[in-house]
Amino acid sequence: SILTIAGGIQPTMFPEEFLETEGIDYVLKGEGELGIAEWIENPSGFAAAFRGKMPDLDRIPFEDRTLWSDYRKRILFPYLGRRLKTPIIDMVAHRGCPYNCKFCCGPGEKNVFSKVRVRSVENIMQELSQLWQRYRFKSVYFHDDHFLIHRRWVEAFSLAMHEWGFVKKRIRITVSMRADSIVENESLVRNLRDAGLDI
């Protein structure tokens, strides 16, 4: 009698496959922060496969990392074999990607995100400040598909890393960027390097 709902990139791309799977009653396609709350209130009011609403990224509460009882231990492990110093926290600034690289699920993400959006620099700095007070991290891993989408945003982010004191604290960051974007935006990449980008 327990209702089960699936969400994420794969259910969004292949909802019918999930609904044919025993034990899956609903599929929430796309972003789920708002849709899951509405579904919980009244599951019978939704189709078996339905699309979530697009939230304002700056109004979503910060991730509650205390839900993981072992989070302080998790952030002590090197991330993906990189050289980043621990503790390492992870974040997402952008949702979606404008490119269609064949090796990535980016084209499929166009079924998830109707447009590429990014959190405000202020919002990210506020979360980093809270996390610094709680965890005294040394590195930040951004899971964005492509960090160098909005050039003015990157400029503002790089400057804010200085203004909010993270450069002085020697915080290192790692991001994903396309090679052509790096070549075409050397000054922006240099600004990111000066703001803590691990190269």
PDB file of C-alpha atoms in Angstrom:
ATOM      1  CA  SER A   1       0.000   0.000   0.000  1.00  0.00           C
ATOM      2  CA  ILE A   2       3.065   2.290   0.075  1.00  0.00           C
ATOM      3  CA  LEU A   3       3.242   4.728  -2.846  1.00  0.00           C
ATOM      4  CA  THR A   4       6.644   5.083  -4.505  1.00  0.00           C
ATOM      5  CA  ILE A   5       7.763   8.005  -6.662  1.00  0.00           C
ATOM      6  CA  ALA A   6      10.913   8.162  -8.817  1.00  0.00           C
ATOM      7  CA  GLY A   7      12.729  11.293  -9.935  1.00  0.00           C
ATOM      8  CA  GLY A   8      15.993  12.404 -11.466  1.00  0.00           C
ATOM      9  CA  ILE A   9      17.592  12.458 -14.911  1.00  0.00           C
ATOM     10  CA  GLN A  10      16.851   8.844 -15.882  1.00  0.00           C
ATOM     11  CA  PRO A  11      13.165   8.752 -14.849  1.00  0.00           C
ATOM     12  CA  THR A  12      12.729  12.115 -16.578  1.00  0.00           C
ATOM     13  CA  MET A  13      14.148  10.773 -19.830  1.00  0.00           C
ATOM     14  CA  PHE A  14      12.464   7.350 -19.642  1.00  0.00           C
ATOM     15  CA  PRO A  15       9.309   7.701 -17.494  1.00  0.00           C
ATOM     16  CA  GLU A  16       7.436   4.816 -19.117  1.00  0.00           C
ATOM     17  CA  GLU A  17      10.228   2.360 -18.338  1.00  0.00           C
ATOM     18  CA  PHE A  18      10.040   3.301 -14.692  1.00  0.00           C
ATOM     19  CA  LEU A  19       6.263   3.084 -14.548  1.00  0.00           C
ATOM     20  CA  GLU A  20       6.483  -0.440 -16.005  1.00  0.00           C
ATOM     21  CA  THR A  21       8.818  -1.394 -13.149  1.00  0.00           C
ATOM     22  CA  GLU A  22       7.186  -3.143 -10.227  1.00  0.00           C
ATOM     23  CA  GLY A  23       7.058  -0.907  -7.199  1.00  0.00           C
ATOM     24  CA  ILE A  24       7.104   2.465  -9.015  1.00  0.00           C
ATOM     25  CA  ASP A  25       3.766   4.277  -8.905  1.00  0.00           C
ATOM     26  CA  TYR A  26       4.680   7.795 -10.031  1.00  0.00           C
ATOM     27  CA  VAL A  27       7.449   9.567 -11.922  1.00  0.00           C
ATOM     28  CA  LEU A  28       8.264  13.208 -11.258  1.00  0.00           C
ATOM     29  CA  LYS A  29       9.940  14.616 -14.371  1.00  0.00           C
ATOM     30  CA  GLY A  30      12.279  17.575 -14.150  1.00  0.00           C
ATOM     31  CA  GLU A  31      12.931  19.545 -10.992  1.00  0.00           C
ATOM     32  CA  GLY A  32      11.284  18.172  -7.897  1.00  0.00           C
ATOM     33  CA  GLU A  33      11.595  20.609  -5.000  1.00  0.00           C
ATOM     34  CA  LEU A  34       8.113  22.064  -5.465  1.00  0.00           C
ATOM     35  CA  GLY A  35       6.408  19.149  -7.185  1.00  0.00           C
ATOM     36  CA  ILE A  36       7.260  16.559  -4.544  1.00  0.00           C
ATOM     37  CA  ALA A  37       5.716  18.691  -1.795  1.00  0.00           C
ATOM     38  CA  GLU A  38       2.493  19.119  -3.774  1.00  0.00           C
ATOM     39  CA  TRP A  39       2.390  15.408  -4.629  1.00  0.00           C
ATOM     40  CA  ILE A  40       2.766  14.417  -0.966  1.00  0.00           C
ATOM     41  CA  GLU A  41      -0.279  16.544  -0.122  1.00  0.00           C
ATOM     42  CA  ASN A  42      -2.494  14.836  -2.714  1.00  0.00           C
ATOM     43  CA  PRO A  43      -0.964  11.980  -4.777  1.00  0.00           C
ATOM     44  CA  SER A  44      -4.286  11.079  -6.389  1.00  0.00           C
ATOM     45  CA  GLY A  45      -4.447  14.514  -7.987  1.00  0.00           C
ATOM     46  CA  PHE A  46      -1.463  13.773 -10.239  1.00  0.00           C
ATOM     47  CA  ALA A  47      -0.941  11.743 -13.402  1.00  0.00           C
ATOM     48  CA  ALA A  48       1.374   8.744 -13.131  1.00  0.00           C
ATOM     49  CA  ALA A  49       4.082  10.795 -14.870  1.00  0.00           C
ATOM     50  CA  PHE A  50       4.050  14.533 -14.194  1.00  0.00           C
ATOM     51  CA  ARG A  51       6.444  17.453 -14.502  1.00  0.00           C
ATOM     52  CA  GLY A  52       7.668  19.398 -11.519  1.00  0.00           C
ATOM     53  CA  LYS A  53       7.571  23.181 -11.350  1.00  0.00           C
ATOM     54  CA  MET A  54      10.664  25.282 -11.985  1.00  0.00           C
ATOM     55  CA  PRO A  55      11.770  26.856  -8.680  1.00  0.00           C
ATOM     56  CA  ASP A  56      13.510  30.153  -8.058  1.00  0.00           C
ATOM     57  CA  LEU A  57      16.996  28.850  -7.239  1.00  0.00           C
ATOM     58  CA  ASP A  58      17.666  31.640  -4.749  1.00  0.00           C
ATOM     59  CA  ARG A  59      14.523  30.776  -2.754  1.00  0.00           C
ATOM     60  CA  ILE A  60      15.272  27.089  -2.276  1.00  0.00           C
ATOM     61  CA  PRO A  61      16.527  26.415   1.268  1.00  0.00           C
ATOM     62  CA  PHE A  62      20.185  25.491   1.463  1.00  0.00           C
ATOM     63  CA  GLU A  63      20.883  21.764   1.460  1.00  0.00           C
ATOM     64  CA  ASP A  64      20.557  20.333   4.972  1.00  0.00           C
ATOM     65  CA  ARG A  65      23.810  18.414   5.214  1.00  0.00           C
ATOM     66  CA  THR A  66      23.026  17.381   8.794  1.00  0.00           C
ATOM     67  CA  LEU A  67      20.624  14.792   7.334  1.00  0.00           C
ATOM     68  CA  TRP A  68      23.753  12.678   6.800  1.00  0.00           C
ATOM     69  CA  SER A  69      24.910  11.633  10.248  1.00  0.00           C
ATOM     70  CA  ASP A  70      28.380  10.917   8.832  1.00  0.00           C
ATOM     71  CA  TYR A  71      28.727  14.093   6.747  1.00  0.00           C
ATOM     72  CA  ARG A  72      31.750  15.330   8.700  1.00  0.00           C
ATOM     73  CA  LYS A  73      33.507  12.068   7.819  1.00  0.00           C
ATOM     74  CA  ARG A  74      32.381  12.134   4.184  1.00  0.00           C
ATOM     75  CA  ILE A  75      33.994  15.483   3.489  1.00  0.00           C
ATOM     76  CA  LEU A  76      37.380  14.173   4.638  1.00  0.00           C
ATOM     77  CA  PHE A  77      37.754  11.823   1.655  1.00  0.00           C
ATOM     78  CA  PRO A  78      39.489  13.045  -1.537  1.00  0.00           C
ATOM     79  CA  TYR A  79      36.917  13.732  -4.245  1.00  0.00           C
ATOM     80  CA  LEU A  80      37.203  11.775  -7.499  1.00  0.00           C
ATOM     81  CA  GLY A  81      40.896  11.254  -6.864  1.00  0.00           C
ATOM     82  CA  ARG A  82      41.657  14.970  -7.173  1.00  0.00           C
ATOM     83  CA  ARG A  83      44.378  16.824  -5.336  1.00  0.00           C
ATOM     84  CA  LEU A  84      41.963  19.072  -3.482  1.00  0.00           C
ATOM     85  CA  LYS A  85      42.607  19.464   0.203  1.00  0.00           C
ATOM     86  CA  THR A  86      40.033  18.117   2.621  1.00  0.00           C
ATOM     87  CA  PRO A  87      37.505  18.823   4.023  1.00  0.00           C
ATOM     88  CA  ILE A  88      35.769  19.161   0.627  1.00  0.00           C
ATOM     89  CA  ILE A  89      32.192  20.361   0.311  1.00  0.00           C
ATOM     90  CA  ASP A  90      30.202  20.192  -2.916  1.00  0.00           C
ATOM     91  CA  MET A  91      27.691  22.597  -4.456  1.00  0.00           C
ATOM     92  CA  VAL A  92      25.708  23.358  -7.598  1.00  0.00           C
ATOM     93  CA  ALA A  93      25.533  26.899  -8.998  1.00  0.00           C
ATOM     94  CA  HIS A  94      24.035  26.298 -12.462  1.00  0.00           C
ATOM     95  CA  ARG A  95      21.182  24.069 -13.553  1.00  0.00           C
ATOM     96  CA  GLY A  96      21.263  22.910 -17.144  1.00  0.00           C
ATOM     97  CA  CYS A  97      23.745  23.364 -19.970  1.00  0.00           C
ATOM     98  CA  PRO A  98      23.309  24.983 -23.406  1.00  0.00           C
ATOM     99  CA  TYR A  99      25.545  22.468 -25.202  1.00  0.00           C
ATOM    100  CA  ASN A 100      24.821  19.062 -26.734  1.00  0.00           C
ATOM    101  CA  CYS A 101      28.008  17.096 -26.063  1.00  0.00           C
ATOM    102  CA  LYS A 102      27.563  13.453 -27.082  1.00  0.00           C
ATOM    103  CA  PHE A 103      29.535  12.099 -24.102  1.00  0.00           C
ATOM    104  CA  CYS A 104      27.322  13.826 -21.529  1.00  0.00           C
ATOM    105  CA  CYS A 105      23.713  13.550 -20.374  1.00  0.00           C
ATOM    106  CA  GLY A 106      23.396  17.271 -21.154  1.00  0.00           C
ATOM    107  CA  PRO A 107      21.113  16.724 -24.177  1.00  0.00           C
ATOM    108  CA  GLY A 108      18.871  14.625 -21.943  1.00  0.00           C
ATOM    109  CA  GLU A 109      18.913  17.337 -19.320  1.00  0.00           C
ATOM    110  CA  LYS A 110      17.055  19.555 -21.758  1.00  0.00           C
ATOM    111  CA  ASN A 111      14.095  17.375 -20.775  1.00  0.00           C
ATOM    112  CA  VAL A 112      14.731  18.403 -17.163  1.00  0.00           C
ATOM    113  CA  PHE A 113      15.625  22.085 -17.364  1.00  0.00           C
ATOM    114  CA  SER A 114      13.578  24.297 -19.661  1.00  0.00           C
ATOM    115  CA  LYS A 115      16.384  26.850 -19.570  1.00  0.00           C
ATOM    116  CA  VAL A 116      19.833  27.270 -18.048  1.00  0.00           C
ATOM    117  CA  ARG A 117      19.672  29.095 -14.736  1.00  0.00           C
ATOM    118  CA  VAL A 118      22.195  30.090 -12.113  1.00  0.00           C
ATOM    119  CA  ARG A 119      21.972  31.011  -8.463  1.00  0.00           C
ATOM    120  CA  SER A 120      22.952  34.546  -7.588  1.00  0.00           C
ATOM    121  CA  VAL A 121      26.515  35.075  -6.422  1.00  0.00           C
ATOM    122  CA  GLU A 122      25.156  36.496  -3.156  1.00  0.00           C
ATOM    123  CA  ASN A 123      23.157  33.315  -2.535  1.00  0.00           C
ATOM    124  CA  ILE A 124      26.189  31.105  -3.091  1.00  0.00           C
ATOM    125  CA  MET A 125      28.405  33.242  -0.863  1.00  0.00           C
ATOM    126  CA  GLN A 126      25.823  33.096   1.921  1.00  0.00           C
ATOM    127  CA  GLU A 127      25.762  29.305   1.766  1.00  0.00           C
ATOM    128  CA  LEU A 128      29.567  29.088   1.625  1.00  0.00           C
ATOM    129  CA  SER A 129      29.761  31.333   4.698  1.00  0.00           C
ATOM    130  CA  GLN A 130      27.352  29.097   6.624  1.00  0.00           C
ATOM    131  CA  LEU A 131      29.276  25.994   5.606  1.00  0.00           C
ATOM    132  CA  TRP A 132      32.582  27.601   6.550  1.00  0.00           C
ATOM    133  CA  GLN A 133      31.284  28.329  10.045  1.00  0.00           C
ATOM    134  CA  ARG A 134      30.095  24.739  10.405  1.00  0.00           C
ATOM    135  CA  TYR A 135      32.755  22.674   8.641  1.00  0.00           C
ATOM    136  CA  ARG A 136      35.879  24.827   8.079  1.00  0.00           C
ATOM    137  CA  PHE A 137      36.231  23.319   4.599  1.00  0.00           C
ATOM    138  CA  LYS A 138      39.346  23.802   2.467  1.00  0.00           C
ATOM    139  CA  SER A 139      37.925  23.009  -0.969  1.00  0.00           C
ATOM    140  CA  VAL A 140      34.667  23.330  -2.916  1.00  0.00           C
ATOM    141  CA  TYR A 141      33.654  21.034  -5.759  1.00  0.00           C
ATOM    142  CA  PHE A 142      31.035  22.535  -8.106  1.00  0.00           C
ATOM    143  CA  HIS A 143      28.980  19.875  -9.897  1.00  0.00           C
ATOM    144  CA  ASP A 144      27.814  22.236 -12.653  1.00  0.00           C
ATOM    145  CA  ASP A 145      27.987  20.764 -16.159  1.00  0.00           C
ATOM    146  CA  HIS A 146      29.685  23.932 -17.370  1.00  0.00           C
ATOM    147  CA  PHE A 147      30.755  26.743 -15.042  1.00  0.00           C
ATOM    148  CA  LEU A 148      31.659  29.312 -17.680  1.00  0.00           C
ATOM    149  CA  ILE A 149      28.237  30.010 -19.195  1.00  0.00           C
ATOM    150  CA  HIS A 150      27.436  33.521 -17.963  1.00  0.00           C
ATOM    151  CA  ARG A 151      30.567  35.647 -18.251  1.00  0.00           C
ATOM    152  CA  ARG A 152      29.415  38.543 -16.061  1.00  0.00           C
ATOM    153  CA  TRP A 153      28.354  36.044 -13.403  1.00  0.00           C
ATOM    154  CA  VAL A 154      31.825  34.458 -13.440  1.00  0.00           C
ATOM    155  CA  GLU A 155      33.395  37.898 -13.042  1.00  0.00           C
ATOM    156  CA  ALA A 156      31.121  38.648 -10.084  1.00  0.00           C
ATOM    157  CA  PHE A 157      31.774  35.225  -8.539  1.00  0.00           C
ATOM    158  CA  SER A 158      35.547  35.636  -8.809  1.00  0.00           C
ATOM    159  CA  LEU A 159      35.386  39.065  -7.197  1.00  0.00           C
ATOM    160  CA  ALA A 160      33.081  37.828  -4.432  1.00  0.00           C
ATOM    161  CA  MET A 161      35.512  35.044  -3.497  1.00  0.00           C
ATOM    162  CA  HIS A 162      37.945  37.841  -2.616  1.00  0.00           C
ATOM    163  CA  GLU A 163      35.384  40.127  -0.988  1.00  0.00           C
ATOM    164  CA  TRP A 164      33.921  37.382   1.211  1.00  0.00           C
ATOM    165  CA  GLY A 165      37.383  36.332   2.409  1.00  0.00           C
ATOM    166  CA  PHE A 166      37.589  32.875   0.829  1.00  0.00           C
ATOM    167  CA  VAL A 167      40.740  33.682  -1.131  1.00  0.00           C
ATOM    168  CA  LYS A 168      42.404  34.885   2.062  1.00  0.00           C
ATOM    169  CA  LYS A 169      41.368  31.586   3.688  1.00  0.00           C
ATOM    170  CA  ARG A 170      43.043  29.810   0.751  1.00  0.00           C
ATOM    171  CA  ILE A 171      39.870  27.980  -0.249  1.00  0.00           C
ATOM    172  CA  ARG A 172      40.340  26.003  -3.470  1.00  0.00           C
ATOM    173  CA  ILE A 173      37.556  25.352  -5.969  1.00  0.00           C
ATOM    174  CA  THR A 174      37.191  22.965  -8.880  1.00  0.00           C
ATOM    175  CA  VAL A 175      34.726  23.322 -11.751  1.00  0.00           C
ATOM    176  CA  SER A 176      33.991  21.866 -15.191  1.00  0.00           C
ATOM    177  CA  MET A 177      34.532  24.001 -18.295  1.00  0.00           C
ATOM    178  CA  ARG A 178      34.603  23.300 -22.012  1.00  0.00           C
ATOM    179  CA  ALA A 179      38.041  23.596 -23.630  1.00  0.00           C
ATOM    180  CA  ASP A 180      36.811  26.095 -26.228  1.00  0.00           C
ATOM    181  CA  SER A 181      35.331  28.290 -23.491  1.00  0.00           C
ATOM    182  CA  ILE A 182      38.658  28.291 -21.669  1.00  0.00           C
ATOM    183  CA  VAL A 183      40.527  29.367 -24.810  1.00  0.00           C
ATOM    184  CA  GLU A 184      37.981  32.064 -25.636  1.00  0.00           C
ATOM    185  CA  ASN A 185      37.882  33.481 -22.097  1.00  0.00           C
ATOM    186  CA  GLU A 186      41.450  33.466 -20.851  1.00  0.00           C
ATOM    187  CA  SER A 187      40.988  36.560 -18.681  1.00  0.00           C
ATOM    188  CA  LEU A 188      37.935  35.032 -16.968  1.00  0.00           C
ATOM    189  CA  VAL A 189      39.788  31.792 -16.317  1.00  0.00           C
ATOM    190  CA  ARG A 190      42.701  33.826 -14.953  1.00  0.00           C
ATOM    191  CA  ASN A 191      40.278  35.605 -12.620  1.00  0.00           C
ATOM    192  CA  LEU A 192      38.918  32.243 -11.478  1.00  0.00           C
ATOM    193  CA  ARG A 193      42.462  31.013 -10.894  1.00  0.00           C
ATOM    194  CA  ASP A 194      43.175  34.057  -8.726  1.00  0.00           C
ATOM    195  CA  ALA A 195      39.896  33.365  -6.887  1.00  0.00           C
ATOM    196  CA  GLY A 196      41.005  29.840  -5.944  1.00  0.00           C
ATOM    197  CA  LEU A 197      40.457  27.675  -9.031  1.00  0.00           C
ATOM    198  CA  ASP A 198      42.486  24.485  -8.767  1.00  0.00           C
ATOM    199  CA  ILE A 199      44.245  24.002 -12.111  1.00  0.00           C
TER     200      ILE A 199
END
